[in-house]
Tab-separated table of C-alpha atoms in Angstrom:
chain	number	residue	atom	x	y	z
O	1	MET	CA	89.292	123.116	268.148
O	2	THR	CA	89.298	126.848	267.474
O	3	PHE	CA	86.898	128.521	265.049
O	4	TYR	CA	87.073	132.135	263.882
O	5	THR	CA	83.898	134.082	263.158
O	6	TYR	CA	83.191	136.052	260.006
O	7	GLU	CA	83.222	139.285	262.016
O	8	TYR	CA	86.609	138.457	263.550
O	9	LEU	CA	88.137	137.855	260.133
O	10	LYS	CA	86.518	140.981	258.748
O	11	ASN	CA	87.686	143.217	261.579
O	12	GLN	CA	90.978	141.598	262.500
O	13	ASN	CA	92.857	143.625	265.010
O	14	PHE	CA	95.959	145.284	263.611
O	15	THR	CA	96.431	147.646	266.558
O	16	VAL	CA	100.169	147.021	266.820
O	17	SER	CA	100.654	148.488	263.354
O	18	TYR	CA	98.439	151.437	264.152
O	19	ILE	CA	100.329	152.047	267.397
O	20	ARG	CA	103.638	151.993	265.507
O	21	LEU	CA	102.304	154.446	262.938
O	22	THR	CA	101.079	156.722	265.731
O	23	ILE	CA	104.456	156.611	267.479
O	24	LEU	CA	106.203	157.302	264.175
O	25	THR	CA	103.957	160.297	263.514
O	26	VAL	CA	104.555	161.676	267.011
O	27	LEU	CA	108.323	161.234	266.628
O	28	LEU	CA	108.362	163.013	263.271
O	29	ILE	CA	106.255	165.889	264.598
O	30	ALA	CA	108.507	166.178	267.653
O	31	ALA	CA	111.606	166.169	265.429
O	32	PHE	CA	110.098	168.924	263.283
O	33	ILE	CA	109.204	171.067	266.315
O	34	VAL	CA	112.629	170.636	267.912
O	35	PHE	CA	114.290	171.371	264.557
O	36	LEU	CA	112.336	174.648	264.321
O	37	ARG	CA	113.446	175.540	267.858
O	38	TYR	CA	117.040	174.799	266.874
O	39	PHE	CA	116.667	176.872	263.728
O	40	ARG	CA	115.533	179.863	265.815
O	41	ASN	CA	118.311	179.508	268.365
O	42	ARG	CA	121.363	177.940	266.739
O	43	THR	CA	123.534	178.377	269.798
O	44	ALA	CA	121.424	175.896	271.775
O	45	VAL	CA	123.051	172.596	270.850
O	46	LYS	CA	120.490	170.624	272.858
O	47	TYR	CA	117.848	171.205	270.172
O	48	ARG	CA	120.154	169.898	267.468
O	49	ASP	CA	120.901	166.811	269.546
O	50	LEU	CA	117.201	166.242	270.240
O	51	THR	CA	116.466	166.586	266.519
O	52	VAL	CA	119.036	163.913	265.717
O	53	ILE	CA	117.668	161.638	268.439
O	54	PHE	CA	114.073	161.998	267.172
O	55	LEU	CA	115.131	161.436	263.565
O	56	ILE	CA	117.092	158.297	264.461
O	57	ALA	CA	114.132	156.975	266.485
O	58	SER	CA	111.870	157.747	263.512
O	59	LEU	CA	114.162	155.853	261.149
O	60	LEU	CA	114.160	152.917	263.550
O	61	MET	CA	110.348	152.925	263.636
O	62	ILE	CA	110.219	153.142	259.835
O	63	GLY	CA	112.462	150.070	259.700
O	64	PHE	CA	110.179	148.145	262.053
O	65	GLN	CA	107.095	149.189	260.120
O	66	PHE	CA	108.641	148.282	256.756
O	67	GLN	CA	109.653	144.864	258.065
O	68	ASN	CA	106.133	144.235	259.329
O	69	PHE	CA	104.405	145.613	256.208
O	70	SER	CA	104.746	142.518	254.017
O	71	ALA	CA	103.529	140.232	256.810
O	72	LEU	CA	100.492	142.460	257.367
O	73	LYS	CA	99.717	142.532	253.663
O	74	SER	CA	99.871	138.736	253.485
O	75	THR	CA	97.646	138.361	256.546
O	76	ARG	CA	95.043	140.739	255.129
O	77	ASN	CA	95.045	138.969	251.762
O	78	ASN	CA	94.575	135.593	253.458
O	79	SER	CA	91.724	136.958	255.572
O	80	ASN	CA	90.049	138.386	252.471
O	81	ASN	CA	90.342	135.004	250.722
O	82	VAL	CA	88.705	133.254	253.669
O	83	LEU	CA	85.965	135.903	253.783
O	84	GLY	CA	85.280	135.289	250.089
O	85	ILE	CA	84.990	131.545	250.702
O	86	LEU	CA	82.613	132.085	253.622
O	87	THR	CA	80.492	134.407	251.487
O	88	LYS	CA	80.283	131.821	248.682
O	89	ILE	CA	79.381	129.051	251.122
O	90	GLY	CA	76.719	131.285	252.627
O	91	LYS	CA	75.187	132.060	249.215
O	92	ARG	CA	75.198	128.426	248.087
O	93	ASN	CA	73.604	127.189	251.283
O	94	HIS	CA	71.300	130.179	251.887
O	95	VAL	CA	73.048	131.054	255.134
O	96	SER	CA	74.220	134.452	256.302
O	97	PRO	CA	78.051	134.610	256.231
O	98	GLU	CA	77.917	136.109	259.743
O	99	ASN	CA	76.691	132.707	260.975
O	100	LEU	CA	79.707	130.898	259.514
O	101	GLN	CA	82.960	130.161	261.297
O	102	THR	CA	86.202	128.636	260.060
O	103	ASN	CA	88.997	126.753	261.778
O	104	THR	CA	91.759	128.726	260.068
O	105	THR	CA	92.543	132.333	259.199
O	106	THR	CA	94.193	131.354	255.919
O	107	ALA	CA	92.590	129.688	252.930
O	108	SER	CA	93.939	126.151	252.877
O	109	ASP	CA	93.020	122.669	251.747
O	110	SER	CA	90.792	120.733	254.151
O	111	MET	CA	89.590	123.940	255.785
O	112	LEU	CA	86.555	123.352	258.015
O	113	VAL	CA	83.597	125.720	258.063
O	114	ARG	CA	80.957	125.618	260.780
O	115	ASN	CA	77.431	127.001	260.684
O	116	SER	CA	76.914	128.329	264.193
O	117	LYS	CA	73.119	128.193	263.951
O	118	THR	CA	72.643	124.607	262.719
O	119	GLN	CA	75.990	123.156	263.876
O	120	GLN	CA	76.502	121.888	260.308
O	121	TYR	CA	80.124	121.437	259.190
O	122	TYR	CA	81.586	121.828	255.699
O	123	ARG	CA	84.991	120.899	254.327
O	124	VAL	CA	86.658	123.017	251.657
O	125	LEU	CA	88.880	121.144	249.204
O	126	TYR	CA	90.973	123.044	246.658
O	127	ASN	CA	91.961	121.796	243.230
O	128	ASP	CA	95.635	121.331	242.361
O	129	ASP	CA	96.343	124.895	241.205
O	130	GLN	CA	94.272	126.541	243.984
O	131	SER	CA	92.030	128.273	241.425
O	132	GLY	CA	88.787	126.657	242.620
O	133	PHE	CA	87.374	124.648	245.455
O	134	ILE	CA	84.712	122.109	246.359
O	135	ILE	CA	82.491	122.429	249.392
O	136	GLU	CA	81.116	119.280	250.941
O	137	LYS	CA	78.939	118.773	253.977
O	138	ILE	CA	80.496	116.502	256.548
O	139	ASN	CA	79.448	114.933	259.810
O	140	LEU	CA	82.170	115.851	262.243
O	141	GLN	CA	82.494	113.674	265.318
O	142	LEU	CA	84.106	115.605	268.154
O	143	THR	CA	85.298	113.390	270.983
O	144	ASN	CA	86.646	115.116	274.066
O	145	THR	CA	87.255	118.233	272.003
O	146	LYS	CA	85.945	121.620	273.051
O	147	VAL	CA	84.997	124.104	270.364
O	148	LYS	CA	86.443	127.524	271.069
O	149	VAL	CA	85.017	130.437	269.085
O	150	VAL	CA	87.194	133.530	268.577
O	151	GLY	CA	85.312	136.697	267.765
O	152	GLY	CA	81.936	136.211	269.411
O	153	ASN	CA	78.946	133.888	268.965
């Protein structure tokens, strides 16, 4: 069973998006520089061709980034919802949210929350319209199941 720490959810790694944005920025800067070189020397067709190549690569990267944008937004919203739940559980039970772990990265019915200090487990149950939830302490019996913690602790 895999549990995700509060810190992991708070600082989820979106490096792929940042790498794509960096590549896109480099491509656009390179296209601008090559375009200026072409503008100075219009007889050198190689600069015009390089400008077109960099602009097409930039458009391709923009397409990839746009396609990935909605998925990233959804993932961040889900992580923020789970962080809010962990914060509320921590306040109600006088526990630091940093000591809490959850078995999912999205807020869902029957979500399990684990207190890493006391090994106490909680179950989160949502109402029908997902506007509120109930937290109940449970006694979880793990048989032949290893608990894997992602994000430390």
